Coordinates of C-alpha atoms in Angstrom, one line a residue:
Chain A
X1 CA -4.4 18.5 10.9
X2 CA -2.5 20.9 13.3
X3 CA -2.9 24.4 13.1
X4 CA -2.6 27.1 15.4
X5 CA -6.4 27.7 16.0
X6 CA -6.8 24.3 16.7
X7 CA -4.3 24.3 18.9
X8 CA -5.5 27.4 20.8
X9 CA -9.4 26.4 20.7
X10 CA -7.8 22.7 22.3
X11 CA -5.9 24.5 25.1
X12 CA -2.8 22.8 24.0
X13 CA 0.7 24.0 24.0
X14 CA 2.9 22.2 21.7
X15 CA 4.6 20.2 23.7
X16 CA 1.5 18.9 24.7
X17 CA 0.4 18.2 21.1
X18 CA 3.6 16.0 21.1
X19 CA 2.6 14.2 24.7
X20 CA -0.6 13.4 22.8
X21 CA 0.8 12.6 19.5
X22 CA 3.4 10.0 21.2
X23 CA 0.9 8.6 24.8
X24 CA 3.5 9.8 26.8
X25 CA 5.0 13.2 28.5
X26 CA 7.9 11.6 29.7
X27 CA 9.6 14.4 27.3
X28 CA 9.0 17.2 30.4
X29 CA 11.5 14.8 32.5
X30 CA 14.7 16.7 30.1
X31 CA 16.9 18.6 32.0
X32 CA 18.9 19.5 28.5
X33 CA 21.9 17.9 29.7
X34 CA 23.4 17.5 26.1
X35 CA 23.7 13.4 26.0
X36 CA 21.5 13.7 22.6
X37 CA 23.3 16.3 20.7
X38 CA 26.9 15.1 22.1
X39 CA 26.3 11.6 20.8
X40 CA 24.5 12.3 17.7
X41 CA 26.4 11.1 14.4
X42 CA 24.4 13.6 11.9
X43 CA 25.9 17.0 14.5
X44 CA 29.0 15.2 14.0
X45 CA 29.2 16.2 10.6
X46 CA 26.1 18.9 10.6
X47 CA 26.1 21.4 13.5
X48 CA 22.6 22.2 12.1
X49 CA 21.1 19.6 13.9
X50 CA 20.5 19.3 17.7
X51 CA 18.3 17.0 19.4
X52 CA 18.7 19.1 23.0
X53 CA 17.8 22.4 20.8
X54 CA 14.6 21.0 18.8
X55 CA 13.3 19.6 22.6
X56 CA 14.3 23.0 23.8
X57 CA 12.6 24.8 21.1
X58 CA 9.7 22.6 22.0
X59 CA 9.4 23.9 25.5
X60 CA 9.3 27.9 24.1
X61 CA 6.3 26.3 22.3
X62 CA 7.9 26.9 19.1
X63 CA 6.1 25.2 16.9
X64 CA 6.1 26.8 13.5
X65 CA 9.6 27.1 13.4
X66 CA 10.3 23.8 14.3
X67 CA 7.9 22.1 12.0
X68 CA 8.4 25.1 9.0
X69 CA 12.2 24.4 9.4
X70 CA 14.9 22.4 7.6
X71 CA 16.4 20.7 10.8
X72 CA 13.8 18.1 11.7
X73 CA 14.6 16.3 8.7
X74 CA 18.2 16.1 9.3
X75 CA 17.4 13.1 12.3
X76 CA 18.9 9.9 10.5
X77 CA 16.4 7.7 13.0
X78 CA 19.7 6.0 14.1
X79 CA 18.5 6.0 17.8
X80 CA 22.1 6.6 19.1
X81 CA 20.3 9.7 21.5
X82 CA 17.3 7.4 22.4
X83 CA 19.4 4.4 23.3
X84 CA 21.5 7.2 25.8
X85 CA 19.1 9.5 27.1
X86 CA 19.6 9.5 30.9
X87 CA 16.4 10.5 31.2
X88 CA 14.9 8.1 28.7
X89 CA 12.9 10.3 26.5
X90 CA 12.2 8.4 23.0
X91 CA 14.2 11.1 21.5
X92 CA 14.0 9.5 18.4
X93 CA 10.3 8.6 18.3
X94 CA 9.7 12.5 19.2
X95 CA 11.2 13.4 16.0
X96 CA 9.6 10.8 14.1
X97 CA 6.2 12.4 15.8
X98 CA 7.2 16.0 14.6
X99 CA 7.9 14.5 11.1
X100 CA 4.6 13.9 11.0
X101 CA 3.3 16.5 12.2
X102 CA 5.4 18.5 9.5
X103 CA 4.3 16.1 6.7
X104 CA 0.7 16.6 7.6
X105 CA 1.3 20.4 7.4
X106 CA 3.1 20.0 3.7
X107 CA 6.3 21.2 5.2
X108 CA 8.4 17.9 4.2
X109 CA 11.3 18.3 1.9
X110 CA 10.2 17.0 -1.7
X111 CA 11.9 13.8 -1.6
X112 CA 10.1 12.6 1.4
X113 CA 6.9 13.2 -0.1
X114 CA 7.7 11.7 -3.1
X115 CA 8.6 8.4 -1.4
X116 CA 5.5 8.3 0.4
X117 CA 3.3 8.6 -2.7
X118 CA 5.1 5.6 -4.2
X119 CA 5.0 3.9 -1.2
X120 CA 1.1 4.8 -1.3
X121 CA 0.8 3.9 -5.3
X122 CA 2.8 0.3 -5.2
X123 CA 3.3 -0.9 -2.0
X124 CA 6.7 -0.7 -2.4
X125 CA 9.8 2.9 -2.7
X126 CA 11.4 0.8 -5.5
X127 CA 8.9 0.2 -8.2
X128 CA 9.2 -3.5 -10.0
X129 CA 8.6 -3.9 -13.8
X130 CA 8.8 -6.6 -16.5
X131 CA 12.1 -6.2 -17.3
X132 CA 12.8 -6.3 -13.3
X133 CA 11.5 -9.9 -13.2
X134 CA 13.4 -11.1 -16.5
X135 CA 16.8 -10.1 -14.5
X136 CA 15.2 -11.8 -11.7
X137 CA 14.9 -14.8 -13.5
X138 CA 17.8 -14.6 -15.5
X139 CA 19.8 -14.6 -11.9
X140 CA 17.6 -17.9 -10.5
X141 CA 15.3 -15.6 -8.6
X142 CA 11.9 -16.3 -7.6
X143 CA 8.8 -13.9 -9.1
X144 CA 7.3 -11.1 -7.0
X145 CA 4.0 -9.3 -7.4
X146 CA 4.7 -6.1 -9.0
X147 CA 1.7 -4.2 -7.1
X148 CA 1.3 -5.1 -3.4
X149 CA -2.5 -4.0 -3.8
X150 CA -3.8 -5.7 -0.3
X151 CA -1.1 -2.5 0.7
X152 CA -2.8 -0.1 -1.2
X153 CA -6.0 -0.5 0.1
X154 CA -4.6 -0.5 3.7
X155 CA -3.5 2.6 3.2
X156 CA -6.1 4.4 1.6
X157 CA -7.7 7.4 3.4
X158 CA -5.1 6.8 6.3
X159 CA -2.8 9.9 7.2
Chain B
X1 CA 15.2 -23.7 10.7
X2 CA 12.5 -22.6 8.7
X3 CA 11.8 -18.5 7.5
X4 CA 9.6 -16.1 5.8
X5 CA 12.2 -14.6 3.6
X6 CA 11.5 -10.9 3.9
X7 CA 12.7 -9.0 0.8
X8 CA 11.5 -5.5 1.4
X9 CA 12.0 -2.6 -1.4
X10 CA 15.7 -2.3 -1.9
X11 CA 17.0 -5.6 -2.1
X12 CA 14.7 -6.8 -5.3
X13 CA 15.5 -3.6 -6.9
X14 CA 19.6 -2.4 -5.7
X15 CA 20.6 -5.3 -4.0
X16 CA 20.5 -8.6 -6.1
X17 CA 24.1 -9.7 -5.5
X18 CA 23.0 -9.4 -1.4
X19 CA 19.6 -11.5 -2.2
X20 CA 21.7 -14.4 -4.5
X21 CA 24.0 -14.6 -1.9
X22 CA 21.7 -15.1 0.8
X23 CA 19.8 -17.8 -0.8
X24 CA 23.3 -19.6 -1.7
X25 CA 24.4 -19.4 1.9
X26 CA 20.7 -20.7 3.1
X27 CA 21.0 -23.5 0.9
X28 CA 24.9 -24.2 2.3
X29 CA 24.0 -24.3 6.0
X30 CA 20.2 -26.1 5.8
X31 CA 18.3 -22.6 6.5
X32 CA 15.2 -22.7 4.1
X33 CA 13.8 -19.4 3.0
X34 CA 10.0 -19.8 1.9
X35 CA 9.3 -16.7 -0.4
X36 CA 6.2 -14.6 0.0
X37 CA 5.9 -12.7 -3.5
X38 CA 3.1 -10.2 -2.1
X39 CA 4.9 -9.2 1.4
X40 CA 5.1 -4.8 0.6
X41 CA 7.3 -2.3 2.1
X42 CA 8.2 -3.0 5.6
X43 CA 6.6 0.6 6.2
X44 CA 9.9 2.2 7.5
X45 CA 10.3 4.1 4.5
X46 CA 6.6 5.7 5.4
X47 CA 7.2 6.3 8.9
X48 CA 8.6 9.8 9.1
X49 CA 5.6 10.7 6.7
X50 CA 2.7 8.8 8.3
X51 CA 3.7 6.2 11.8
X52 CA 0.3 4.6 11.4
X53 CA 0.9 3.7 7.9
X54 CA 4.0 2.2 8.7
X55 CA 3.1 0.2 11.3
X56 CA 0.1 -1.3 9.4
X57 CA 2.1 -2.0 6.5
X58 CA 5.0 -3.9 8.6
X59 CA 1.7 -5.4 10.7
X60 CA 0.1 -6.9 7.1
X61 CA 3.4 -8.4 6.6
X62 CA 3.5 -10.0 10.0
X63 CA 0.3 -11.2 9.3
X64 CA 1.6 -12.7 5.9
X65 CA 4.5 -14.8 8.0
X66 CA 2.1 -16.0 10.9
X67 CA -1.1 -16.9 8.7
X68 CA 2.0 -20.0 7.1
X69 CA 3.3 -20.4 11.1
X70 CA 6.9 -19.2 10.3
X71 CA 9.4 -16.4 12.0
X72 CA 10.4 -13.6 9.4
X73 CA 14.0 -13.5 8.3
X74 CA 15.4 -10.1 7.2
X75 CA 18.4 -9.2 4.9
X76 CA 17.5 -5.5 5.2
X77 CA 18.7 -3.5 9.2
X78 CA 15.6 -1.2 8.5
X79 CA 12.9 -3.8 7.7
X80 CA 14.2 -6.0 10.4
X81 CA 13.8 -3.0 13.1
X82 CA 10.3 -1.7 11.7
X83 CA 9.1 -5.5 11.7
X84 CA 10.4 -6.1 15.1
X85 CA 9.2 -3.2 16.7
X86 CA 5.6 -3.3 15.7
X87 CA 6.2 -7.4 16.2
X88 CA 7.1 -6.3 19.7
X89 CA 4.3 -3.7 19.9
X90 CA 1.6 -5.8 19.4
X91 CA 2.8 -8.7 21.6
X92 CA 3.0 -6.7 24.7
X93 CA -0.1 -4.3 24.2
X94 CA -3.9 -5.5 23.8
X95 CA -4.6 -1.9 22.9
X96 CA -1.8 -1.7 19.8
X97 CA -2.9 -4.9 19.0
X98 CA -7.1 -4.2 18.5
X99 CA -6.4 -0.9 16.7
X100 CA -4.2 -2.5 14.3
X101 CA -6.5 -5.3 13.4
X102 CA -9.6 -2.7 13.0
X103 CA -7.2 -1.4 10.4
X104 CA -6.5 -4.9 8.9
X105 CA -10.1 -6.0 9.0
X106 CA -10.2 -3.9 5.2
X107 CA -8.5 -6.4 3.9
X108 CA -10.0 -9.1 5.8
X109 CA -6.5 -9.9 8.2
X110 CA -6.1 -10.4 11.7
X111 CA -2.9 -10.5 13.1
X112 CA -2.9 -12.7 16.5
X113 CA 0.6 -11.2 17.5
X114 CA 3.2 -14.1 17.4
X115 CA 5.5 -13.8 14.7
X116 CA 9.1 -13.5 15.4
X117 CA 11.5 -11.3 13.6
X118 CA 15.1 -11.8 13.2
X119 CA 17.9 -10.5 10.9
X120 CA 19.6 -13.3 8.8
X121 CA 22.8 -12.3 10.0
X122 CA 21.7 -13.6 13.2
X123 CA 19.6 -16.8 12.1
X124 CA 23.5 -18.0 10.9
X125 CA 24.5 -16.8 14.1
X126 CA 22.2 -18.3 16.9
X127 CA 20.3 -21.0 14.7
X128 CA 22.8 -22.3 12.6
X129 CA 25.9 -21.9 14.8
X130 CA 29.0 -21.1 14.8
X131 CA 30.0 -24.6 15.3
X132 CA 28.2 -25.7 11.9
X133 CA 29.5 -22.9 10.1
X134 CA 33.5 -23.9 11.1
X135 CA 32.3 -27.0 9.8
X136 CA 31.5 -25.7 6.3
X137 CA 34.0 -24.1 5.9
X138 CA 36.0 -25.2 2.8
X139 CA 38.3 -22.4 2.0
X140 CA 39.4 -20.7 5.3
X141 CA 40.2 -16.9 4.6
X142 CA 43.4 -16.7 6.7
X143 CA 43.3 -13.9 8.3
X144 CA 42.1 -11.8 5.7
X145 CA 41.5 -7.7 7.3
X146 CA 38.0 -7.1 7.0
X147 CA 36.2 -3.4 8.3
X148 CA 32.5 -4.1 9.9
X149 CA 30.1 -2.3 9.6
X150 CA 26.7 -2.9 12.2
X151 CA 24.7 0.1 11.3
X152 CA 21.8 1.3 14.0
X153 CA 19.0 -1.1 13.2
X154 CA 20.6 -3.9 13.6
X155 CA 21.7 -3.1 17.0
X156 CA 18.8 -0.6 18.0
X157 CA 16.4 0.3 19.6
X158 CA 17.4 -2.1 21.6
X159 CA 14.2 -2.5 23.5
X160 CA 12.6 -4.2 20.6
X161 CA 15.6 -6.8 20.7
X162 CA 15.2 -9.1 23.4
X163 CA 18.4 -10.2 24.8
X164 CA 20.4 -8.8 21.6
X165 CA 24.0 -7.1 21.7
X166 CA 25.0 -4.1 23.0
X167 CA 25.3 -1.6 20.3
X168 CA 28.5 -0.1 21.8
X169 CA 30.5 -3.0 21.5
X170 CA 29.0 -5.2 19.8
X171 CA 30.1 -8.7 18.3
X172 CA 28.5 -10.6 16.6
X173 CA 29.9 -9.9 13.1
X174 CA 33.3 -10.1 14.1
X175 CA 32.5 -13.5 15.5
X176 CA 30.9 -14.4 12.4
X177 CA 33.9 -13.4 10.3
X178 CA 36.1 -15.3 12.8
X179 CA 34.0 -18.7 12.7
X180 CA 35.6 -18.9 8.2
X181 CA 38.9 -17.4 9.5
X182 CA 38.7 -13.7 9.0
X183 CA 40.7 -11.3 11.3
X184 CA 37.7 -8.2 12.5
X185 CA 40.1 -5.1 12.3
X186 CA 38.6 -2.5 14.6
X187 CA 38.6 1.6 13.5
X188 CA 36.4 2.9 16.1
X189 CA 33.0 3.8 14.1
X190 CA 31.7 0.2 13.6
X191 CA 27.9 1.0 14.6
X192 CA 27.9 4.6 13.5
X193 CA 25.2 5.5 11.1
X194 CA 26.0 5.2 7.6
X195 CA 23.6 8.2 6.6
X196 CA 21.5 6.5 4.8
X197 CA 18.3 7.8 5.6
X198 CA 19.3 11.6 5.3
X199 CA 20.1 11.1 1.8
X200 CA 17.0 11.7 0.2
X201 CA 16.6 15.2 2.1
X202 CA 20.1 16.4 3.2
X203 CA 22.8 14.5 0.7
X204 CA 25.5 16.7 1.7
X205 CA 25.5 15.8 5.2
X206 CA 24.5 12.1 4.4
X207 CA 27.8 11.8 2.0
X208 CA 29.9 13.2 4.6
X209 CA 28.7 10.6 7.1
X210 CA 29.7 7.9 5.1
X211 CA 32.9 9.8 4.4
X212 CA 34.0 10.0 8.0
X213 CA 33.9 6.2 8.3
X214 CA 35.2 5.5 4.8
X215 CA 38.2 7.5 6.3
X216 CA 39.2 5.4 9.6
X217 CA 38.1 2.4 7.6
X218 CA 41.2 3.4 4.9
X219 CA 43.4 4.1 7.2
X220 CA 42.6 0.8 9.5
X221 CA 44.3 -0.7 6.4
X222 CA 41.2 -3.0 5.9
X223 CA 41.1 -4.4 2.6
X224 CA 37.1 -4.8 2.5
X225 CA 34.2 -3.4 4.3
X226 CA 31.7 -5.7 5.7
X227 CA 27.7 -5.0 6.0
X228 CA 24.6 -6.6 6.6
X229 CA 21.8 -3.7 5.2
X230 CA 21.0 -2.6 1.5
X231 CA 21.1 0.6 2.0
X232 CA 23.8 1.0 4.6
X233 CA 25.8 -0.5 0.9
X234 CA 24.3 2.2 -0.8
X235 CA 26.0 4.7 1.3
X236 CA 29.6 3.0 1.2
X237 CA 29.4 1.1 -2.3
X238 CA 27.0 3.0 -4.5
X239 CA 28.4 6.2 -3.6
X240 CA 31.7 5.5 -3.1
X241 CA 32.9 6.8 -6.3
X242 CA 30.8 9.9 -5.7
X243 CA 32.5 10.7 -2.3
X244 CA 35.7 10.3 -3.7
X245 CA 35.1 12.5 -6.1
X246 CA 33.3 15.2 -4.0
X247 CA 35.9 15.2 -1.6
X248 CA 38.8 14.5 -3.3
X249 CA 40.0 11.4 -1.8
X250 CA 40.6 8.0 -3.3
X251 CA 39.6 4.6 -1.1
X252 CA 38.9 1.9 -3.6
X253 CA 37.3 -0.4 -0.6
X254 CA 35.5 -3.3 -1.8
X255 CA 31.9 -3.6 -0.1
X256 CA 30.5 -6.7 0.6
X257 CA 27.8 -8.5 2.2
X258 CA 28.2 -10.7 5.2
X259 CA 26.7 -13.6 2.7
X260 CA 29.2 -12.7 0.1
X261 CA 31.9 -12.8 2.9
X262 CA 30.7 -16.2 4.7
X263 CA 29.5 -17.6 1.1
X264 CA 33.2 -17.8 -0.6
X265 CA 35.0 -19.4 2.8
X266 CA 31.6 -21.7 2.0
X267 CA 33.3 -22.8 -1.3
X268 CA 30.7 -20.7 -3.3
X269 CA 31.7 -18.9 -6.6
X270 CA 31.5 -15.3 -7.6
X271 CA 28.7 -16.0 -10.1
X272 CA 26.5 -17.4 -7.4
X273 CA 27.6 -14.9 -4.3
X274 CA 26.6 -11.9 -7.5
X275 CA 30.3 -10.6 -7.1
X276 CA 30.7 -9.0 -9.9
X277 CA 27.3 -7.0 -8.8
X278 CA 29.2 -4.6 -6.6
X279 CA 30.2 -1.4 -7.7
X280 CA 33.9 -0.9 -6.2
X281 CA 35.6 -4.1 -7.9
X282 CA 35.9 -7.0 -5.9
X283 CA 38.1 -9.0 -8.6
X284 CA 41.3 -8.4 -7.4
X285 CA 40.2 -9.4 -3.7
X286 CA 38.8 -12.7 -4.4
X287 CA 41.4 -13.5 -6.1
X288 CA 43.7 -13.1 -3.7
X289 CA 41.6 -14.9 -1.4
X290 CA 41.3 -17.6 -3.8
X291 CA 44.9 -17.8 -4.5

């Protein structure tokens, strides 16, 4: 878990919980030239959302805000910013890192959670039953096991 | 030409019509699928909650495939990339490799770190040929105007795709299409996201995503969209109805499946491609085609 007295008591800022998080600080290399943001297909639509401002924000060590907020979640994990980055920061895997983070902290919108637990219950987001396998069957499809439990057990206990 | 047929989540349960096409196509061009009921989630739906829960789920699954000897084959973008980049993962790095099978070990795996990981889309393209396709074909689609869509995990990251396309301009669709006759009519947004994966937090910005391309595509004068990912057709199929009606606009594209697509120049019928599965009708295009 990530909390602020943990963080001080470790000496870390942020952006070093992030370096840690991720086995690389190749993030420090940004020199916020924009690539991420101007590329971006969600700011596009959503001028919410800015990969340069959420890398910025980690710099001023704002972590609460980042992790607390709404914008994280907008990333669509299309890797358009990671694939361009002249700098090549893993823009992408950074946001997937402060997801995390933010999930682990109970800050992630419902929906995400809720997929997880599935996810965590079945071994699968899209939950098979009876019925399922009859229109399986009725279309020439093959069976499948309606609980993945060797998944299950991997996952038990595991953050 | 022998594959682990990788479902994933959204397929079995949204995406029938893609899986029955699939399978007919397989069966048309000698690619045999062998099914694995018990393979989970690919783990990419877990990763912005938990990375290391993801990445042992897709490793399991790798597992799965390279305990029978085979490469996985993938009809989903997102399983293909989470598969491939922990596939990648743990072939490069010793470290990745022993931390992953410490987690395995509770459920008595190990993972030895060869399978391979490819999208179908591209077993048709670089195992079965374009050549062998050409040959199949038995009703050439002259020239019909068809809209692709490539998606992001198809194309990227593109460091866990060895010697793939570029994702700025890339191809191999429209070659695809070309190889039964098809005519690839370019609008300029062919591997912008779809949106997908904002949905289930943001669904405002997520619709208007798929809006934007649902635009260019209309006005391209396309008379179908093409994909190759379940839920890049949830975006553009499933919610088409609900876009037009949230935004006041009327498109009326038909969305199919690169299987559906290759699958009736193939000679298949609508029954098998699952047709009449897709939610914009796709009647009154096969029948021209069919004409």
């Amino acid at each position: 878990m990530v909390d602020d007295t943990e963080r001080e008591k470790a000496g870390r800022d942020f952006a070093g919980l992030i370096a840690e998080e991720l086995g690389t600080d190749r993030m420090y290399a940004c020199f916020e030239c924009g690539h991420c943001t101007s590329c971006c297909p969600v700011r596009r639509v959503d001028d919410r959302f800015s990969p340069r401002k959420i890398i910025h924000m980690i710099f001023l060590d704002m972590m609460d805000e980042v992790l607390a907020g709404d914008t994280i979640w907008l990333c669509s994990s299309c890797y358009a910013c990671q694939e361009i980055c002249p700098q090549g920061i893993k823009i992408t895997d950074l946001i997937t890192s402060l997801k995390n983070m933010a999930f682990q902290m109970g800050h992630a919108p419902q929906g995400v959670a809720m997929q997880a637990d599935l996810i965590r219950t079945h071994g699968r987001l899209y939950v098979l039953d009876e019925f399922d396998l009859k229109k399986r069957e009725k279309a020439g499809l093959p069976a499948l096991s309606l609980e993945i439990d060797e998944a299950k057990t991997l996952l038990e206990g595991k953050q | 030409m022998k594959y682990a047929f990788f479902l994933g989540c959204t397929i079995p349960a949204r995406a029938r019509h893609y899986e029955m096409s699939a399978r007919a196509v397989a069966g048309k061009l000698g690619v045999e699928l062998v099914d694995f009921p018990d393979f989970s989630c690919c783990g990419f739906p877990l990763k912005s909650s938990s990375l290391k829960g993801a990445r042992l789920l897709a490793a399991r699954n790798l597992s799965l495939a390279e305990e029978q000897g085979l490469g996985i084959a993938t009809l989903c973008s997102s399983c293909n990339s989470m598969l491939a980049e922990e596939a990648h993962l743990l072939e490069n790095d010793p470290g990745a490799l022993e931390a992953v099978n410490a987690g395995l070990s509770n459920i008595g795996r190990q993972y030895r770190g060869t399978t391979k990981v490819k999208h179908f889309a591209r077993v048709l393209l670089e195992d079965v040929g374009l050549d062998r396709i050409r040959e199949a074909v038995t009703m050439d689609l002259e020239g019909l105007e068809i809209a692709n869509h490539y998606g992001c995990h198809y194309l990227k990251p593109t460091d866990i795709y060895p010697g793939g396309e570029e994702p700025e301009n890339p191809s191999s669709l429209h070659r695809l299409l070309e190889a039964v006759g098809a005519r690839s009519v370019p609008y300029g947004y062919e591997s912008n996201c779809c949106g997908g994966p904002v949905l289930v937090s943001h669904e405002d910005t997520a619709l208007t995503m798929a809006k934007q391309k649902l635009d260019r595509i209309k006005a391209s004068g396309a008379r179908a969209m093409n994909l190759v990912c379940p839920f890049c057709s949830v975006m553009y199929d499933s919610n088409q109805k609900s876009i037009e009606a949230k935004f006041g606009v009327n498109y009326q594209i038909p969305v199919l499946y690169l299987t559906q697509i290759l699958g009736l120049a193939l000679g298949l019928d609508r029954k098998a491609l699952g047709l009449n599965m897709n939610v914009v009708k796709t009647k009154t295009l096969t029948e021209e085609i069919q004409r």
